[in-house]
XYZ file of N, CA, C and O in Angstrom:
736
model
N 1.072 -0.613 -0.351
C 0.504 -0.063 -0.106
C 0.805 1.562 0.641
O 1.966 1.710 0.739
N 0.355 1.946 -1.093
C 1.482 3.273 -0.961
C 0.545 4.022 0.414
O -0.221 3.913 0.907
N 1.533 5.515 0.245
C 1.178 6.516 1.306
C 0.698 7.806 0.487
O 1.425 7.870 -0.400
N -0.196 8.700 1.269
C -0.359 9.704 0.542
C -0.569 10.958 1.483
O -0.369 10.557 2.328
N -0.617 12.164 1.010
C -0.915 12.763 1.284
C -2.281 14.005 1.498
O -2.517 13.871 -0.150
N -3.114 13.993 1.514
C -4.726 14.619 0.933
C -4.526 16.364 0.781
O -5.114 17.007 0.188
N -3.130 16.943 1.481
C -3.396 18.583 1.718
C -2.583 18.596 -0.059
O -1.337 18.197 0.010
N -3.318 19.119 -0.975
C -2.204 19.562 -1.976
C -1.232 21.184 -1.663
O -2.284 21.847 -1.020
N -0.306 20.918 -2.387
C 1.025 22.665 -2.621
C -0.643 23.490 -3.444
O -0.847 23.424 -4.232
N 0.570 24.737 -4.040
C -0.836 25.684 -3.800
C -0.007 25.248 -5.988
O -0.026 26.312 -6.804
N 0.488 23.818 -6.277
C 0.774 23.800 -7.495
C 0.601 22.258 -7.943
O 1.022 21.866 -6.974
N 1.464 22.243 -8.698
C 0.664 21.684 -9.166
C 1.935 20.481 -8.747
O 3.681 20.457 -9.637
N 2.263 19.012 -7.973
C 3.181 18.220 -8.163
C 3.274 16.864 -8.944
O 3.070 16.187 -9.181
N 4.470 15.903 -8.392
C 4.981 15.239 -9.157
C 3.639 14.442 -8.054
O 4.314 14.774 -7.112
N 3.116 12.966 -8.818
C 3.423 12.041 -7.902
C 1.381 12.740 -7.290
O 0.342 12.454 -6.804
N 0.556 13.940 -8.312
C -0.378 14.381 -7.344
C -1.471 13.610 -7.883
O -0.521 12.942 -9.089
N -2.919 13.180 -7.288
C -3.480 11.797 -8.125
C -4.789 12.849 -8.344
O -5.187 13.870 -7.663
N -5.007 13.513 -9.627
C -6.676 14.360 -9.931
C -7.424 13.968 -10.640
O -6.949 12.196 -11.079
N -8.763 13.812 -10.402
C -9.407 13.352 -10.818
C -10.699 14.462 -12.209
O -10.464 15.616 -12.228
N -11.341 13.815 -13.067
C -11.889 13.742 -14.534
C -10.712 15.121 -14.965
O -11.531 16.048 -14.902
N -10.116 14.331 -15.752
C -8.905 15.249 -16.699
C -9.358 15.001 -17.589
O -9.560 13.759 -18.566
N -9.384 16.413 -18.807
C -9.488 15.704 -19.946
C -8.406 16.534 -20.841
O -7.300 16.798 -20.726
N -7.859 15.121 -21.610
C -7.617 14.915 -22.918
C -8.187 15.227 -23.729
O -8.879 14.472 -24.668
N -7.532 15.976 -24.651
C -8.058 16.495 -26.343
C -6.845 15.473 -27.121
O -5.650 15.576 -27.296
N -7.732 14.733 -27.892
C -7.460 14.270 -28.183
C -7.245 14.384 -29.671
O -6.567 13.933 -30.037
N -8.558 14.830 -30.245
C -8.416 15.001 -31.812
C -9.018 16.232 -32.168
O -9.627 17.256 -31.188
N -7.737 17.247 -33.096
C -9.506 18.546 -33.548
C -9.397 18.890 -34.722
O -8.300 18.081 -35.816
N -10.549 18.200 -35.588
C -10.775 18.904 -37.081
C -11.134 19.738 -37.390
O -11.783 20.593 -36.365
N -11.030 20.999 -38.354
C -11.807 21.860 -38.925
C -12.402 21.365 -40.335
O -10.912 20.660 -41.203
N -14.141 21.728 -40.407
C -14.059 21.272 -41.723
C -15.257 22.155 -42.205
O -16.295 22.068 -41.510
N -14.923 23.047 -42.994
C -15.625 24.312 -43.460
C -16.125 24.704 -42.766
O -17.281 25.166 -42.785
N -14.647 25.313 -42.617
C -15.216 26.462 -41.250
C -15.746 25.755 -39.680
O -16.125 26.944 -39.013
N -16.148 24.542 -39.887
C -16.967 24.138 -37.978
C -15.816 22.949 -37.324
O -14.925 22.228 -37.699
N -15.185 23.590 -36.452
C -14.354 23.035 -35.719
C -14.756 21.383 -34.751
O -15.627 22.242 -33.713
N -14.150 20.526 -34.722
C -14.473 19.588 -33.804
C -13.456 19.085 -33.117
O -12.713 18.334 -33.326
N -13.607 19.442 -32.113
C -12.828 18.147 -31.045
C -13.281 17.294 -30.241
O -14.315 17.129 -29.852
N -12.745 16.750 -30.449
C -12.262 15.258 -29.267
C -11.986 14.983 -28.467
O -10.838 15.219 -28.251
N -12.568 14.936 -27.271
C -11.866 14.811 -25.519
C -12.356 13.694 -25.043
O -13.368 12.840 -24.821
N -11.215 13.141 -23.946
C -10.890 11.953 -23.341
C -10.702 12.413 -22.217
O -10.414 13.282 -21.263
N -11.896 12.114 -21.164
C -12.549 12.167 -20.321
C -11.753 10.689 -18.773
O -12.347 10.072 -19.485
N -10.628 11.439 -18.050
C -9.999 9.537 -16.876
C -10.490 10.865 -15.626
O -10.429 11.558 -15.302
N -10.958 9.632 -15.311
C -11.312 9.468 -14.154
C -10.301 9.696 -13.009
O -10.148 10.838 -12.217
N -9.157 9.238 -13.008
C -8.164 9.556 -11.979
C -6.439 9.304 -13.009
O -6.842 8.247 -14.134
N -6.037 10.089 -12.681
C -5.135 9.948 -13.715
C -3.842 10.750 -12.724
O -4.275 10.921 -10.775
N -1.869 10.502 -12.392
C -1.020 10.898 -11.325
C -0.326 11.600 -12.280
O 0.050 11.208 -13.939
N 0.061 12.383 -12.197
C 1.498 13.112 -12.956
C 2.549 12.894 -11.987
O 2.899 12.878 -11.710
N 3.481 12.317 -13.542
C 4.241 12.109 -14.200
C 5.371 12.893 -14.062
O 6.878 12.659 -13.927
N 5.521 14.035 -14.687
C 6.651 15.361 -15.164
C 7.586 15.624 -13.573
O 7.577 15.357 -11.899
N 8.535 15.475 -13.561
C 9.658 15.816 -12.365
C 9.115 16.718 -11.736
O 8.594 18.143 -12.042
N 8.816 16.873 -10.277
C 8.558 18.387 -9.016
C 9.766 18.618 -9.297
O 9.054 20.036 -9.715
N 10.895 18.776 -9.986
C 11.846 19.772 -9.725
C 11.705 20.736 -10.764
O 11.533 22.114 -11.303
N 11.419 20.184 -11.654
C 11.112 20.713 -13.258
C 9.929 21.794 -12.805
O 9.473 22.544 -13.083
N 8.492 21.575 -11.939
C 7.351 21.908 -11.624
C 7.717 22.790 -10.907
O 7.058 23.677 -10.686
N 8.532 23.078 -9.987
C 8.828 23.380 -8.916
C 9.072 24.891 -9.914
O 8.952 25.714 -9.457
N 10.659 24.470 -10.572
C 11.008 26.084 -11.498
C 9.975 27.550 -11.872
O 9.961 27.318 -12.336
N 8.943 25.954 -12.953
C 7.746 26.036 -13.206
C 6.806 27.717 -12.473
O 6.375 28.732 -13.287
N 6.450 27.014 -11.094
C 5.688 27.173 -10.207
C 6.914 28.535 -10.537
O 5.799 29.968 -10.045
N 7.542 28.793 -9.866
C 8.317 30.007 -9.063
C 8.793 31.281 -9.796
O 8.268 32.068 -10.661
N 8.682 30.297 -11.429
C 9.216 31.702 -12.794
C 7.875 31.095 -12.953
O 7.498 33.321 -13.460
N 6.639 31.580 -12.527
C 5.455 32.416 -13.380
C 4.821 32.626 -12.265
O 4.337 34.262 -12.763
N 4.802 33.115 -11.339
C 4.902 33.532 -9.699
C 5.046 34.303 -9.274
O 5.056 36.022 -9.110
N 6.422 34.769 -9.823
C 7.716 35.598 -9.310
C 8.112 36.753 -11.007
O 8.865 37.740 -10.547
N 6.903 35.845 -11.908
C 7.895 36.907 -12.988
C 8.938 37.102 -13.274
O 9.109 38.555 -13.426
N 10.345 35.939 -13.071
C 11.742 35.569 -13.421
C 11.603 36.796 -14.672
O 10.404 36.352 -15.546
N 12.353 38.205 -15.335
C 12.508 37.913 -16.287
C 12.692 37.267 -17.585
O 12.835 37.572 -18.852
N 13.011 35.990 -17.395
C 13.924 34.861 -18.594
C 12.915 33.906 -17.944
O 12.106 33.867 -16.470
N 12.373 33.529 -19.465
C 10.603 32.256 -19.460
C 11.072 31.175 -19.940
O 11.380 30.186 -19.910
N 12.207 30.566 -19.607
C 12.904 28.788 -20.097
C 12.986 27.739 -18.852
O 13.305 26.748 -19.573
N 12.445 28.144 -17.848
C 12.223 27.413 -17.148
C 10.528 26.736 -17.163
O 10.329 25.625 -17.004
N 9.940 27.563 -17.952
C 8.786 27.439 -17.774
C 8.445 26.303 -18.600
O 8.598 25.975 -20.063
N 7.130 25.791 -18.500
C 6.481 23.939 -18.725
C 5.907 24.485 -19.856
O 4.974 25.342 -19.492
N 5.647 24.284 -20.850
C 4.188 24.090 -21.644
C 3.508 22.912 -21.466
O 1.707 23.649 -21.287
N 3.677 21.406 -21.149
C 3.236 20.875 -20.541
C 2.973 20.089 -20.037
O 4.635 19.951 -18.967
N 2.351 18.699 -19.119
C 2.407 17.994 -17.839
C 2.148 16.794 -18.310
O 0.942 16.609 -18.727
N 3.865 15.950 -18.174
C 2.370 14.676 -18.735
C 2.238 13.785 -17.797
O 2.385 13.981 -15.875
N 0.990 13.588 -18.063
C 0.301 12.645 -17.042
C -0.358 10.736 -17.993
O 0.354 10.487 -18.981
N -0.436 9.777 -16.517
C -0.815 9.140 -16.817
C -2.169 8.876 -16.376
O -2.545 8.867 -15.004
N -2.802 7.496 -17.272
C -4.321 7.282 -16.137
C -4.348 6.146 -15.355
O -3.663 5.356 -15.128
N -4.943 5.997 -14.224
C -5.104 5.441 -13.263
C -6.039 4.899 -13.757
O -7.606 5.288 -13.293
N -6.014 3.663 -13.664
C -7.376 2.169 -14.064
C -7.736 1.633 -12.918
O -6.741 0.994 -12.330
N -9.130 1.279 -12.625
C -9.490 0.389 -12.090
C -8.707 -1.532 -12.028
O -8.746 -1.135 -13.113
N -8.154 -1.780 -10.925
C -7.083 -2.997 -11.293
C -8.497 -4.145 -12.730
O -8.036 -4.479 -12.993
N -9.272 -4.844 -11.118
C -10.502 -5.056 -11.701
C -11.304 -5.391 -13.267
O -10.914 -5.785 -14.231
N -10.893 -3.836 -13.034
C -11.365 -3.336 -14.365
C -10.012 -3.535 -16.822
O -10.870 -4.539 -17.242
N -9.001 -3.709 -15.879
C -8.350 -3.960 -16.250
C -7.466 -5.575 -16.272
O -7.098 -6.033 -17.489
N -7.629 -6.519 -15.309
C -7.275 -7.562 -15.136
C -8.953 -8.428 -16.553
O -7.773 -9.078 -16.861
N -10.365 -7.010 -16.607
C -11.556 -7.986 -17.025
C -11.025 -8.097 -18.749
O -11.862 -8.073 -19.974
N -9.990 -6.515 -19.058
C -9.316 -5.953 -20.840
C -11.467 -5.132 -20.762
O -10.787 -4.974 -22.293
N -11.526 -4.572 -19.498
C -12.673 -3.725 -19.883
C -12.340 -1.536 -19.697
O -12.896 -1.426 -20.126
N -10.673 -1.930 -18.826
C -10.657 -0.705 -18.868
C -10.350 0.512 -19.810
O -10.679 1.678 -19.094
N -10.453 0.542 -20.671
C -11.009 1.469 -22.210
C -12.353 1.170 -22.830
O -12.526 2.048 -24.286
N -13.786 0.586 -22.551
C -14.022 0.110 -23.386
C -15.097 0.825 -23.532
O -16.140 1.432 -24.727
N -14.993 2.427 -22.517
C -15.643 3.877 -23.484
C -15.389 4.487 -24.006
O -15.972 4.966 -25.351
N -13.980 3.749 -24.624
C -13.946 4.666 -26.120
C -13.751 3.328 -27.047
O -13.239 3.305 -28.230
N -14.793 2.431 -26.273
C -14.733 1.154 -28.003
C -13.342 0.460 -27.572
O -13.345 -0.305 -29.077
N -12.770 -0.260 -27.367
C -11.245 -0.681 -27.267
C -11.567 -1.420 -26.408
O -11.447 -1.775 -25.304
N -12.007 -3.539 -26.965
C -11.303 -4.792 -26.342
C -9.623 -5.080 -25.786
O -9.593 -4.888 -27.022
N -9.687 -5.501 -24.451
C -7.671 -5.020 -24.737
C -7.816 -6.810 -23.873
O -9.008 -7.448 -23.265
N -6.860 -7.212 -24.333
C -6.984 -8.072 -23.485
C -7.403 -8.526 -22.144
O -6.388 -7.958 -21.624
N -7.825 -9.763 -21.993
C -7.879 -10.159 -19.722
C -6.450 -10.230 -19.910
O -5.905 -11.763 -20.032
N -5.936 -10.603 -18.130
C -5.106 -10.772 -17.490
C -5.233 -11.022 -16.422
O -6.608 -10.976 -15.581
N -5.145 -12.348 -17.033
C -5.770 -13.252 -15.450
C -5.419 -13.284 -13.953
O -3.896 -14.137 -14.353
N -5.456 -12.652 -13.249
C -4.294 -12.050 -12.127
C -4.579 -13.310 -11.012
O -3.155 -12.844 -10.154
N -4.435 -14.976 -11.206
C -4.225 -15.613 -10.267
C -3.133 -16.247 -10.984
O -2.660 -18.030 -9.889
N -2.922 -16.043 -12.285
C -2.276 -16.811 -12.718
C -0.297 -16.260 -12.900
O -0.788 -15.337 -12.733
N 0.444 -16.150 -13.454
C 1.915 -15.622 -13.501
C 1.775 -14.284 -14.200
O 1.989 -13.204 -13.934
N 0.992 -13.801 -15.357
C 0.713 -12.544 -15.813
C -0.064 -11.759 -15.320
O 0.502 -10.522 -14.422
N -0.831 -11.890 -14.391
C -1.824 -11.096 -12.743
C -0.716 -11.013 -11.547
O -0.879 -10.111 -11.283
N -0.356 -12.140 -11.799
C 0.782 -12.022 -10.213
C 1.746 -11.341 -10.626
O 2.659 -10.570 -9.394
N 2.364 -10.885 -11.607
C 3.404 -10.138 -11.918
C 3.587 -9.217 -12.201
O 3.694 -7.821 -11.116
N 2.297 -8.307 -12.287
C 1.523 -7.798 -11.995
C 1.118 -7.103 -11.699
O 2.288 -5.339 -11.423
N 0.664 -7.594 -10.420
C 0.386 -6.918 -8.981
C 1.320 -7.079 -8.290
O 2.203 -5.939 -7.301
N 2.823 -7.289 -8.051
C 3.868 -7.827 -7.507
C 4.906 -6.541 -8.144
O 6.348 -6.130 -7.919
N 4.330 -5.579 -9.775
C 5.078 -4.991 -10.053
C 6.474 -5.261 -10.661
O 7.699 -4.552 -11.219
N 5.780 -5.770 -11.607
C 7.215 -7.306 -12.000
C 6.898 -6.286 -13.489
O 7.973 -7.309 -14.350
N 5.919 -6.446 -13.221
C 5.398 -6.466 -15.225
C 6.054 -4.446 -16.443
O 5.621 -4.194 -15.260
N 6.968 -4.515 -16.349
C 7.212 -2.885 -16.252
C 6.509 -1.468 -17.111
O 6.583 -0.873 -17.159
N 5.463 -2.672 -17.857
C 4.787 -1.524 -18.580
C 3.043 -0.980 -17.663
O 2.883 -0.170 -17.904
N 2.478 -1.464 -16.528
C 1.978 -1.321 -15.446
C 2.024 -0.896 -13.780
O 3.740 -2.059 -14.023
N 2.438 -0.490 -13.539
C 2.435 -0.365 -12.699
C 0.913 -0.604 -11.007
O 0.109 0.425 -11.801
N 1.247 -0.783 -10.457
C -0.476 -1.414 -9.875
C -0.411 -1.650 -8.784
O 0.864 -0.689 -7.428
N -1.124 0.060 -8.132
C -1.513 0.696 -5.931
C -2.092 0.759 -5.482
O -3.960 0.128 -5.695
N -2.092 0.243 -4.338
C -3.350 -0.079 -3.071
C -3.196 1.181 -2.417
O -1.695 1.844 -2.215
N -4.376 2.539 -2.718
C -4.836 3.236 -1.944
C -5.048 2.947 -0.198
O -5.450 2.173 -0.269
N -4.439 4.001 0.157
C -4.882 3.737 1.665
C -6.484 3.494 2.201
O -7.447 4.291 1.054
N -7.096 3.448 2.913
C -8.610 2.816 3.130
C -8.850 4.171 3.356
O -10.546 3.869 3.059
N -8.383 5.384 3.710
C -9.022 6.219 4.212
C -9.386 7.146 2.765
O -10.761 8.360 2.724
N -8.826 5.968 2.030
C -9.453 6.600 0.383
C -10.814 6.792 -0.066
O -11.007 7.405 -1.233
N -10.752 5.425 0.010
C -11.909 4.869 -0.115
C -11.641 5.478 -1.497
O -12.939 4.834 -3.035
N -10.575 4.483 -2.661
C -10.145 4.293 -4.425
C -9.118 2.400 -4.131
O -9.385 1.900 -3.261
N -10.324 2.453 -4.953
C -9.760 0.594 -5.205
C -9.443 0.532 -5.367
O -7.585 1.325 -5.984
N -7.704 -0.784 -5.617
C -6.337 -1.340 -5.982
C -6.570 -1.047 -7.528
O -7.585 -0.562 -8.279
N -5.992 0.085 -7.831
C -5.674 0.882 -8.578
C -4.838 0.380 -10.304
O -3.423 -0.378 -9.751
N -3.964 0.246 -11.377
C -2.897 -0.317 -12.774
C -3.057 1.570 -13.257
O -3.915 2.017 -13.511
N -1.462 1.862 -13.347
C -0.851 2.444 -13.454
C -0.640 2.178 -15.162
O 0.024 0.669 -14.921
N -1.249 2.296 -16.174
C -0.872 1.790 -17.860
C 0.273 2.917 -18.522
O -0.247 3.930 -19.601
N 1.669 2.310 -18.201
C 2.884 3.142 -19.192
C 2.324 3.602 -20.725
O 2.900 4.585 -20.721
N 2.000 2.575 -21.369
C 1.567 2.800 -22.712
C 0.631 4.198 -22.777
O 0.981 4.777 -24.164
N -0.128 4.458 -22.387
C -1.061 5.999 -22.178
C -0.773 6.668 -21.522
O -1.412 7.438 -21.657
N 0.404 7.279 -21.296
C 0.528 8.532 -20.431
C -0.427 9.504 -22.408
O 0.140 9.464 -23.213
N 0.398 10.451 -21.817
C -0.780 11.934 -22.439
C -0.199 12.849 -21.415
O 0.420 13.117 -20.681
N -0.228 14.283 -22.159
C 0.510 16.055 -21.426
C -0.968 16.208 -22.151
O -1.562 16.227 -22.917
N -1.200 17.089 -21.340
C -1.774 18.273 -21.500
C -0.825 19.681 -20.339
O -0.089 19.555 -19.897
N -2.321 20.775 -20.583
C -1.214 22.364 -20.567
C -1.618 21.859 -19.049
O -1.981 22.521 -18.359
N 0.165 23.049 -19.235
C 0.540 23.641 -17.658
C -0.767 24.649 -17.059
O -1.608 24.119 -16.046
N -1.157 25.010 -17.456
C -2.456 26.346 -17.178
C -3.756 25.294 -17.074
O -4.575 26.103 -15.739
N -3.842 24.309 -17.979
C -4.613 23.710 -17.061
C -5.326 23.343 -16.129
O -6.012 23.224 -15.736
N -4.281 22.719 -15.828
C -3.632 21.836 -14.591
C -4.607 23.069 -13.069
O -4.487 22.673 -12.424
N -3.442 24.149 -13.650
C -2.977 25.347 -12.566
C -4.693 25.537 -12.692
O -5.017 25.851 -10.797
N -5.151 25.669 -13.027
C -6.434 25.919 -13.241
C -7.803 25.293 -12.426
O -8.683 26.185 -11.522
N -7.522 23.867 -12.458
C -8.497 23.131 -11.936
C -8.224 22.433 -10.302
O -7.594 21.525 -9.872
N -6.983 22.796 -10.035
C -6.038 22.027 -9.514
C -6.514 21.634 -8.046
O -7.235 20.679 -7.353
N -7.278 22.826 -7.543
C -8.041 22.375 -6.772
C -9.309 21.885 -6.235
O -9.624 21.028 -4.956
N -9.824 21.487 -7.369
C -11.857 20.989 -7.150
C -10.814 19.729 -7.855
O -11.468 19.645 -7.728
N -10.058 19.795 -8.722
C -9.820 17.784 -8.917
C -8.328 16.876 -8.561
O -8.231 15.532 -8.699
N -8.185 17.901 -7.214
C -7.305 17.895 -6.397
C -7.902 16.153 -5.114
O -9.103 16.128 -4.607
N -7.203 14.742 -5.416
C -7.194 13.811 -4.767
C -6.058 13.576 -3.598
O -7.227 13.377 -2.456
N -5.307 13.638 -3.958
C -4.102 13.257 -3.158
C -2.626 13.269 -3.384
O -3.415 13.442 -4.715
N -1.850 13.181 -2.931
C -0.590 13.150 -3.451
C -0.103 11.772 -3.609
O 0.460 11.541 -2.095
N 0.682 11.511 -3.921
C 1.720 10.224 -3.430
C 2.627 10.967 -2.978
O 3.438 11.494 -3.583
N 3.140 10.139 -2.121
C 4.275 10.505 -1.021
C 5.789 9.972 -1.514
O 5.948 9.656 -2.711
N 6.831 10.882 -0.928
C 8.133 11.016 -1.354
C 8.614 9.899 -2.607
O 8.536 9.361 -3.935
N 8.609 8.954 -1.117
C 9.439 7.923 -2.071
C 8.120 6.802 -2.810
O 9.190 6.088 -3.458
N 6.967 7.280 -2.970
C 6.579 6.172 -3.528
C 7.006 6.441 -5.182
O 6.302 5.846 -5.646
N 6.347 8.184 -4.980
C 6.220 8.651 -6.476
C 7.842 8.542 -7.255
O 7.949 8.620 -8.591
N 9.763 8.575 -6.567
C 10.137 8.473 -6.427
C 9.955 6.248 -7.407
O 9.991 6.674 -8.817
N 9.506 5.598 -6.777
C 9.132 4.554 -7.730
C 8.754 4.646 -8.471
O 9.294 3.752 -9.760
N 7.763 5.653 -8.832
C 6.419 5.118 -9.614
C 7.314 6.705 -11.250
O 8.322 5.915 -12.258
N 8.330 7.183 -11.297
C 8.819 7.654 -11.512
C 9.834 7.233 -12.323
O 10.076 6.876 -13.953
N 10.656 5.687 -11.038
C 11.801 5.316 -11.881
C 11.377 3.798 -13.201
O 11.939 4.396 -13.763
N 10.214 3.560 -12.211
C 9.387 2.389 -13.511
C 8.718 3.789 -14.680
O 9.030 2.253 -15.976
N 8.470 4.412 -15.069
C 7.558 4.919 -15.753
C 8.935 5.052 -16.438
O 8.629 5.113 -18.291
N 10.074 6.170 -16.218
C 11.920 6.262 -17.312
C 12.207 5.065 -17.774
O 12.437 4.748 -19.348
N 12.205 3.716 -16.635
C 12.251 2.577 -17.565
C 11.676 1.910 -18.462
O 12.023 1.606 -19.648
N 10.192 2.039 -17.915
C 9.520 1.568 -19.153
C 9.927 2.787 -20.366
O 10.052 1.761 -21.781
N 9.819 3.418 -20.437
C 10.588 4.564 -22.218
C 11.284 4.506 -22.382
O 12.016 4.235 -23.191
N 12.472 3.326 -21.955
C 13.892 3.423 -22.106
C 14.374 1.847 -22.728
O 15.255 2.035 -22.432
N 13.013 1.339 -23.277
C 13.647 0.502 -23.166
C 13.744 0.056 -24.156
O 13.521 0.890 -25.519
N 14.826 -1.007 -24.423
C 14.776 -1.558 -25.833
C 13.614 -2.434 -26.770
O 13.281 -2.855 -26.533
N 13.733 -1.299 -27.826
C 11.747 -1.849 -28.527
C 12.623 -2.622 -29.616
O 13.628 -2.760 -30.288
N 12.573 -3.982 -29.712
C 12.909 -4.906 -30.783
C 11.908 -5.419 -31.414
O 10.750 -5.105 -31.530
N 11.964 -5.201 -32.945
C 11.246 -5.688 -34.299
C 11.034 -7.308 -33.179
O 11.306 -7.628 -32.169
N 9.886 -7.627 -34.569
C 8.645 -8.641 -34.356
C 9.303 -9.779 -35.285
O 8.894 -10.470 -34.877
N 10.254 -9.650 -35.390
C 10.641 -10.969 -36.638
C 10.333 -12.172 -35.949
O 11.124 -12.664 -35.106
């Protein structure tokens, strides 16, 4: 079980768990009509390094003469209900069926033990009333920092404590830096 903090900082922090976050999927313009498709994620976690988020906040609030520390966007990853992932239903609202993962056999046990590089299994403290959850590193996305700053107070759920967010960050970095091999 991870440890969390329930008080949010005045800024976006690495490890913040936020609810109801929208991601712009596509934008189309046809004959002067703009169509925007969004995906709304019930829960996400902030993956961007905290030092970058802190510098961004300082440069935005103190009106520094240079702007080289400002962020354009923040990396997030959706947090899925573990049972939905095991059943392969976590993306069903998007019309995507995933392969089920048998939690009683090796693939599921490996996932829960955080030995599968693609996934990160987390259990929240009981006082948060959040079900066991899975972060799928393949589904990371970015959103504008100003958007997160605007909604942080209303959408803040908790913040993963430093030790646990560092483990999450290391696993995400490891997943991204893996060597892609051809399917031959």
